[in-house]
PDB file of C-alpha atoms in Angstrom:
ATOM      1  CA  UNK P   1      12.830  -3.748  -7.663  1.00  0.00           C
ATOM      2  CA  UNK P   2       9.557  -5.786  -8.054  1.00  0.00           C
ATOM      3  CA  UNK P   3       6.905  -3.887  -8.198  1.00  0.00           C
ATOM      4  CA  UNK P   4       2.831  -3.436  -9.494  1.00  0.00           C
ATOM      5  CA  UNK P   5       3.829  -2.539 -13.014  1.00  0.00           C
ATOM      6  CA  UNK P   6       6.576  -4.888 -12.941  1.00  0.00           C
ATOM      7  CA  UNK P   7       4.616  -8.253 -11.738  1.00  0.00           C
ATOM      8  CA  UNK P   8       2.256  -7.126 -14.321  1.00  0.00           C
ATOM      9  CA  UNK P   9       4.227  -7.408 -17.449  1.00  0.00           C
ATOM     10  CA  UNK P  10       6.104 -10.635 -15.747  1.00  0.00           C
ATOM     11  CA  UNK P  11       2.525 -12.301 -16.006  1.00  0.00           C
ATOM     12  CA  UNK P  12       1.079 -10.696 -19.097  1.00  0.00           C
ATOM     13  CA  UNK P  13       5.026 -11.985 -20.377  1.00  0.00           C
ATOM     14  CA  UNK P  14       4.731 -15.313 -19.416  1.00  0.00           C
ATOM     15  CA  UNK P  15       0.859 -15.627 -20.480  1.00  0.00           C
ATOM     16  CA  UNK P  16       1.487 -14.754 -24.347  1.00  0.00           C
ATOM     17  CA  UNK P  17       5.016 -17.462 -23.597  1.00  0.00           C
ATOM     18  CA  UNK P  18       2.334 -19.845 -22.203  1.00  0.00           C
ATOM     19  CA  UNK P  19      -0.343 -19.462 -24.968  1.00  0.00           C
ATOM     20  CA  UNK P  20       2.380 -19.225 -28.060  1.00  0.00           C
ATOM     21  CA  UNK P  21       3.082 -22.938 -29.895  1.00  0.00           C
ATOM     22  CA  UNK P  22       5.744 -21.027 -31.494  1.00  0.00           C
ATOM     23  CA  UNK P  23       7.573 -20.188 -28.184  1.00  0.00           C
ATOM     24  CA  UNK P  24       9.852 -22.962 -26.818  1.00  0.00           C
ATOM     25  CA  UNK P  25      11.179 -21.173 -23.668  1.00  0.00           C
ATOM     26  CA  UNK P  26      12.014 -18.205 -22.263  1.00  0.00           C
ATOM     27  CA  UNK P  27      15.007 -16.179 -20.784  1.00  0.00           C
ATOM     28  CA  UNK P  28      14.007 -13.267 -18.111  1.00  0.00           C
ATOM     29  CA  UNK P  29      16.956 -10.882 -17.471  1.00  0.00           C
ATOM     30  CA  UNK P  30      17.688  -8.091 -15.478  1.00  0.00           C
ATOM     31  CA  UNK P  31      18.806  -4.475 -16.450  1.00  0.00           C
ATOM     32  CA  UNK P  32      21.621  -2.556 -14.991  1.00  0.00           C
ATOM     33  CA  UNK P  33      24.825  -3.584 -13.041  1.00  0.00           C
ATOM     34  CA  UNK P  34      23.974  -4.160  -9.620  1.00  0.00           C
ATOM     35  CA  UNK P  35      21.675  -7.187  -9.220  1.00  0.00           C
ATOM     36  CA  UNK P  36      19.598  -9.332 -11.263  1.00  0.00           C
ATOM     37  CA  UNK P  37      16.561  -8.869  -8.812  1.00  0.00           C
ATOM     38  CA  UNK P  38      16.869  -6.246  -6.229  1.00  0.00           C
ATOM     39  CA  UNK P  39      13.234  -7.819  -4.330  1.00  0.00           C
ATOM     40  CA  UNK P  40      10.284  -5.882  -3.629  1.00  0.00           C
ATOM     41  CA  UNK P  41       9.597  -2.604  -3.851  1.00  0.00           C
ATOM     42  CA  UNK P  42       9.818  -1.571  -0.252  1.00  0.00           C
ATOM     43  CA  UNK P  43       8.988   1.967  -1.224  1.00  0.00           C
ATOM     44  CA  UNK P  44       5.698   0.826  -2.834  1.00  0.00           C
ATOM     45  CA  UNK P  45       5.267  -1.566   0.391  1.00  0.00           C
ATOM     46  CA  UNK P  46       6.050   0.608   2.818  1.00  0.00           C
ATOM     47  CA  UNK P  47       2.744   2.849   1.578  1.00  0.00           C
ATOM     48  CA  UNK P  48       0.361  -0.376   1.642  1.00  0.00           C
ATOM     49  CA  UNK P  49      -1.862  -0.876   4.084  1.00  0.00           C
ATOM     50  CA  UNK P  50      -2.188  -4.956   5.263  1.00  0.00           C
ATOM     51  CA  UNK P  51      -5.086  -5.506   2.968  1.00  0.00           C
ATOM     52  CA  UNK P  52      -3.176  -3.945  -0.268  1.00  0.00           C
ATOM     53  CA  UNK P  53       0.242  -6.398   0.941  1.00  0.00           C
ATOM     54  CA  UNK P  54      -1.788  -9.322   1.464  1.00  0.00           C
ATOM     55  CA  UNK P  55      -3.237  -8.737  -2.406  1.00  0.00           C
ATOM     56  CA  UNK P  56       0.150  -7.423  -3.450  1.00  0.00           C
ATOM     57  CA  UNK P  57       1.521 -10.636  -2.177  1.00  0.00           C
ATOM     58  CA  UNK P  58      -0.916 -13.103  -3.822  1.00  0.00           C
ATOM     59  CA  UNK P  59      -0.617 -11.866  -6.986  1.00  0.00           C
ATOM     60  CA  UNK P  60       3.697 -11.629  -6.674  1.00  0.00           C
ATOM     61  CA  UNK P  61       2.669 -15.199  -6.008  1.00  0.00           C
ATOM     62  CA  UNK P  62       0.383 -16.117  -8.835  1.00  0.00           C
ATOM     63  CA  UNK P  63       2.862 -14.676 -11.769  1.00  0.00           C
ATOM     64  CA  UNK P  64       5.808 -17.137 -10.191  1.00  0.00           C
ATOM     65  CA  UNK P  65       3.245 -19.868 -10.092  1.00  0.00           C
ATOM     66  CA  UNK P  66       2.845 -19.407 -13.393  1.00  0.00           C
ATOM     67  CA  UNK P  67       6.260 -19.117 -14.423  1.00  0.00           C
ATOM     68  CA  UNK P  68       6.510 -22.588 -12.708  1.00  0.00           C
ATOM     69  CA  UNK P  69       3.723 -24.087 -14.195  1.00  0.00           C
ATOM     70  CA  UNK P  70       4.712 -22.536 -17.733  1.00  0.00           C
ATOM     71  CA  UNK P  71       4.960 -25.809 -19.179  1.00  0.00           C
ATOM     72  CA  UNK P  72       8.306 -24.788 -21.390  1.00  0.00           C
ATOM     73  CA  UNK P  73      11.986 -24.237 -19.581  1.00  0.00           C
ATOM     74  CA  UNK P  74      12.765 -20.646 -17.843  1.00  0.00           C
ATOM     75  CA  UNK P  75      16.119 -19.201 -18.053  1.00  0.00           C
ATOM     76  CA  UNK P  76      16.794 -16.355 -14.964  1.00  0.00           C
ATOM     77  CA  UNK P  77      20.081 -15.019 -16.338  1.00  0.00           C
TER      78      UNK P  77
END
């Protein structure tokens, strides 16, 4: 599941991608059997008061707009 820790290193990830000359793409891939992305971390949600989900939301937000502003092709495999 997607959550704090996770979106972090997804954006600090696709900031050194971003910033690197050297890097000409990038591949994200899941780990395990089951599913590639199982979604958020309802756990982590369910303990968030609306303030902390708003925040939590933006910043879920702000990595994938990154990832789609990257400026070099993304592979989800």
């Amino acid at each position: 599941a997607l959550n704090t820790p996770t979106w972090r290193d997804l954006k600090a990830a696709f900031e050194d991608a971003k910033a690197d000359v050297a890097v000409h793409g990038a591949i994200l891939t899941g780990s395990g059997d089951k599913a590639f992305i199982a979604g958020a971390d309802i756990g982590e949600l369910a303990h968030a008061d609306a303030y902390e989900a708003e925040e939590s939301s933006r910043f879920g937000q702000e990595v994938l707009s990154l990832v789609e502003n990257l400026g070099k092709p993304v592979i989800a495999a």
